[in-house]
Amino acid sequence: MVPLGRRDGTVSLIADAFGLPSPVDSVARIKDKFLQKGLSTGDMVALTGAHTIGQTDCAFFRYRLYNYNSSGNPDPTINTQYLATLQQKCPLGTSGSVRVALDKDSPSIFDEVFFKNVQQGNAVLESDQRIYQDMSTQFMVDMFAGFSGMSFKGSFISAMLKMSSIGVKTGTDGEIRKVCSKFNHL
């Protein structure tokens, strides 16, 4: 059960997004950002599993395909077969707005396959691939990639519930929106 009745803010500021993890952040930096919000390393890895659905623009990862760390070469952690596929989808000199699924094998199904892709070097975002290279998170990727992802789904639910309690507005702070995407007073 998800708690109901959460109040929304009445201001939207781009600066509020700067504390969010970046696709180029190290695992240590991402863990720190989650810890600052009261979330554990396990919560962080489980919530990364949300990338089992969704897409990203080539602009957020194309550097991995052609000039990783200014080397003029691709990121060596990308599976070479998948690298060729990503390079076809995101060729140099084209718009960075082409969308690519974050889970190459089951992009519209909420499942453990995302973690299997990470194990095989098939993560699109660098931060996703890094969770398998870091000893403090690799075992969790292995666990979540296991049989039918049962551990992942339960851990994801728990982490989502914890995350839903961050910064909850109470009393007269904020508003209950009549239309979720719009402030009531506009």
Tab-separated table of C-alpha atoms in Angstrom:
chain	number	residue	atom	x	y	z
A	1	MET	CA	0.000	0.000	0.000
A	2	VAL	CA	1.264	3.434	-0.947
A	3	PRO	CA	0.478	6.251	1.498
A	4	LEU	CA	-2.073	8.645	0.012
A	5	GLY	CA	-2.635	12.370	0.429
A	6	ARG	CA	0.855	13.700	-0.216
A	7	ARG	CA	0.915	17.463	-0.677
A	8	ASP	CA	2.793	19.024	-3.592
A	9	GLY	CA	4.907	22.156	-3.536
A	10	THR	CA	3.738	25.416	-5.057
A	11	VAL	CA	7.098	26.328	-6.609
A	12	SER	CA	9.258	24.492	-9.129
A	13	LEU	CA	12.955	25.351	-9.199
A	14	ILE	CA	15.621	23.844	-11.458
A	15	ALA	CA	18.104	24.218	-8.589
A	16	ASP	CA	16.161	21.541	-6.674
A	17	ALA	CA	17.250	18.979	-9.282
A	18	PHE	CA	20.968	19.542	-8.699
A	19	GLY	CA	21.044	17.128	-5.760
A	20	LEU	CA	19.851	14.268	-7.957
A	21	PRO	CA	22.325	11.606	-9.088
A	22	SER	CA	23.953	12.158	-12.469
A	23	PRO	CA	24.713	9.433	-15.037
A	24	VAL	CA	28.409	10.334	-14.701
A	25	ASP	CA	28.551	10.291	-10.893
A	26	SER	CA	30.757	7.697	-9.222
A	27	VAL	CA	29.084	5.001	-7.139
A	28	ALA	CA	30.488	6.656	-4.013
A	29	ARG	CA	28.923	10.003	-5.006
A	30	ILE	CA	25.564	8.414	-5.793
A	31	LYS	CA	25.604	6.477	-2.503
A	32	ASP	CA	26.331	9.754	-0.692
A	33	LYS	CA	23.416	11.515	-2.402
A	34	PHE	CA	21.074	8.697	-1.392
A	35	LEU	CA	22.458	8.619	2.158
A	36	GLN	CA	21.791	12.370	2.497
A	37	LYS	CA	18.124	11.532	1.882
A	38	GLY	CA	18.107	8.662	4.384
A	39	LEU	CA	18.356	5.899	1.793
A	40	SER	CA	20.798	2.994	2.021
A	41	THR	CA	23.110	1.506	-0.593
A	42	GLY	CA	20.598	-1.326	-1.011
A	43	ASP	CA	17.850	1.234	-1.609
A	44	MET	CA	20.052	2.943	-4.200
A	45	VAL	CA	20.689	-0.251	-6.177
A	46	ALA	CA	17.036	-1.301	-5.963
A	47	LEU	CA	15.863	2.127	-7.162
A	48	THR	CA	18.369	2.001	-10.028
A	49	GLY	CA	16.284	-0.966	-11.153
A	50	ALA	CA	13.588	1.523	-12.163
A	51	HIS	CA	15.691	1.743	-15.333
A	52	THR	CA	14.091	-1.565	-16.313
A	53	ILE	CA	11.521	0.696	-17.976
A	54	GLY	CA	12.088	4.028	-19.645
A	55	GLN	CA	14.408	5.673	-22.108
A	56	THR	CA	17.166	8.249	-22.277
A	57	ASP	CA	18.521	10.572	-24.957
A	58	CYS	CA	21.765	9.707	-26.756
A	59	ALA	CA	23.120	13.017	-25.442
A	60	PHE	CA	23.357	11.506	-21.938
A	61	PHE	CA	25.632	8.604	-22.893
A	62	ARG	CA	27.082	9.130	-26.392
A	63	TYR	CA	30.474	10.074	-24.881
A	64	ARG	CA	30.733	6.437	-23.744
A	65	LEU	CA	30.447	5.256	-27.343
A	66	TYR	CA	33.156	7.360	-28.947
A	67	ASN	CA	35.311	9.340	-26.539
A	68	TYR	CA	35.188	7.874	-23.061
A	69	ASN	CA	37.310	9.891	-20.618
A	70	SER	CA	38.623	11.908	-23.601
A	71	SER	CA	40.464	8.800	-24.835
A	72	GLY	CA	39.041	8.792	-28.365
A	73	ASN	CA	37.851	5.241	-27.637
A	74	PRO	CA	34.608	3.740	-26.326
A	75	ASP	CA	34.049	2.825	-22.691
A	76	PRO	CA	35.755	-0.577	-22.331
A	77	THR	CA	33.030	-1.792	-19.941
A	78	ILE	CA	30.398	-1.811	-22.724
A	79	ASN	CA	29.801	-5.208	-24.291
A	80	THR	CA	31.266	-4.938	-27.825
A	81	GLN	CA	28.132	-6.299	-29.542
A	82	TYR	CA	25.932	-3.870	-27.654
A	83	LEU	CA	28.378	-1.054	-28.386
A	84	ALA	CA	27.828	-1.580	-32.125
A	85	THR	CA	24.054	-1.454	-31.608
A	86	LEU	CA	24.279	1.760	-29.581
A	87	GLN	CA	26.608	3.350	-32.149
A	88	GLN	CA	24.041	2.579	-34.873
A	89	LYS	CA	21.292	4.199	-32.809
A	90	CYS	CA	23.426	7.197	-31.793
A	91	PRO	CA	25.877	7.975	-34.599
A	92	LEU	CA	28.300	10.855	-34.239
A	93	GLY	CA	27.138	14.135	-35.720
A	94	THR	CA	23.423	13.493	-35.266
A	95	SER	CA	20.945	14.882	-32.815
A	96	GLY	CA	21.435	13.814	-29.218
A	97	SER	CA	17.662	13.634	-28.801
A	98	VAL	CA	17.281	10.121	-30.233
A	99	ARG	CA	15.766	7.949	-27.484
A	100	VAL	CA	17.205	4.595	-26.415
A	101	ALA	CA	15.637	2.109	-24.002
A	102	LEU	CA	17.510	1.745	-20.704
A	103	ASP	CA	16.754	-2.000	-20.706
A	104	LYS	CA	17.634	-3.472	-24.095
A	105	ASP	CA	15.803	-6.778	-23.643
A	106	SER	CA	12.512	-5.962	-21.910
A	107	PRO	CA	12.100	-2.164	-22.023
A	108	SER	CA	8.396	-2.100	-21.211
A	109	ILE	CA	8.311	-4.816	-18.538
A	110	PHE	CA	9.148	-4.184	-14.893
A	111	ASP	CA	11.501	-7.103	-14.252
A	112	GLU	CA	15.009	-8.170	-13.238
A	113	VAL	CA	16.358	-8.230	-16.822
A	114	PHE	CA	17.869	-4.751	-16.393
A	115	PHE	CA	20.265	-6.213	-13.794
A	116	LYS	CA	21.153	-9.101	-16.123
A	117	ASN	CA	22.034	-6.501	-18.755
A	118	VAL	CA	24.250	-4.684	-16.248
A	119	GLN	CA	26.051	-7.966	-15.476
A	120	GLN	CA	26.748	-8.451	-19.196
A	121	GLY	CA	28.056	-4.923	-19.857
A	122	ASN	CA	24.827	-3.830	-21.515
A	123	ALA	CA	23.977	-0.812	-19.372
A	124	VAL	CA	23.281	2.381	-21.298
A	125	LEU	CA	24.163	4.858	-18.549
A	126	GLU	CA	27.653	4.866	-17.081
A	127	SER	CA	26.312	5.104	-13.524
A	128	ASP	CA	24.254	1.946	-14.122
A	129	GLN	CA	27.297	0.021	-15.349
A	130	ARG	CA	29.386	1.272	-12.441
A	131	ILE	CA	27.154	-0.445	-9.875
A	132	TYR	CA	28.464	-3.751	-11.216
A	133	GLN	CA	32.089	-2.675	-11.137
A	134	ASP	CA	31.943	-1.520	-7.503
A	135	MET	CA	32.456	-4.264	-4.913
A	136	SER	CA	30.015	-2.628	-2.493
A	137	THR	CA	27.127	-2.964	-4.974
A	138	GLN	CA	28.061	-5.809	-7.331
A	139	PHE	CA	26.649	-8.538	-5.084
A	140	MET	CA	23.297	-6.710	-5.016
A	141	VAL	CA	23.184	-6.603	-8.819
A	142	ASP	CA	23.875	-10.357	-8.817
A	143	MET	CA	21.147	-10.919	-6.236
A	144	PHE	CA	18.582	-8.787	-8.091
A	145	ALA	CA	19.429	-10.477	-11.416
A	146	GLY	CA	18.643	-13.837	-9.831
A	147	PHE	CA	15.698	-16.117	-10.414
A	148	SER	CA	12.640	-14.080	-11.483
A	149	GLY	CA	13.836	-10.974	-9.668
A	150	MET	CA	11.749	-11.614	-6.556
A	151	SER	CA	14.364	-10.055	-4.309
A	152	PHE	CA	14.509	-7.006	-6.607
A	153	LYS	CA	10.788	-6.392	-6.657
A	154	GLY	CA	10.425	-6.586	-2.872
A	155	SER	CA	13.477	-4.378	-2.324
A	156	PHE	CA	12.228	-1.891	-4.911
A	157	ILE	CA	8.840	-1.604	-3.201
A	158	SER	CA	10.486	-1.031	0.170
A	159	ALA	CA	12.868	1.609	-1.241
A	160	MET	CA	10.042	3.399	-3.096
A	161	LEU	CA	8.008	3.611	0.105
A	162	LYS	CA	11.023	5.038	1.964
A	163	MET	CA	11.628	7.524	-0.845
A	164	SER	CA	7.980	8.623	-0.791
A	165	SER	CA	8.496	9.796	2.793
A	166	ILE	CA	11.334	12.209	1.948
A	167	GLY	CA	10.415	15.863	2.412
A	168	VAL	CA	6.720	15.299	3.026
A	169	LYS	CA	4.782	18.550	3.316
A	170	THR	CA	2.214	18.786	6.090
A	171	GLY	CA	-0.413	21.210	7.345
A	172	THR	CA	-0.781	24.216	5.079
A	173	ASP	CA	2.636	23.723	3.437
A	174	GLY	CA	2.031	22.951	-0.242
A	175	GLU	CA	-1.242	21.944	-1.829
A	176	ILE	CA	-3.229	18.943	-2.948
A	177	ARG	CA	-3.365	19.476	-6.689
A	178	LYS	CA	-6.583	19.177	-8.645
A	179	VAL	CA	-4.504	18.350	-11.747
A	180	CYS	CA	-1.255	16.548	-10.900
A	181	SER	CA	0.861	18.419	-13.457
A	182	LYS	CA	-0.329	21.936	-12.609
A	183	PHE	CA	-0.268	24.244	-9.618
A	184	ASN	CA	-3.817	25.024	-8.443
A	185	HIS	CA	-3.238	28.799	-8.512
A	186	LEU	CA	-2.083	29.055	-12.152
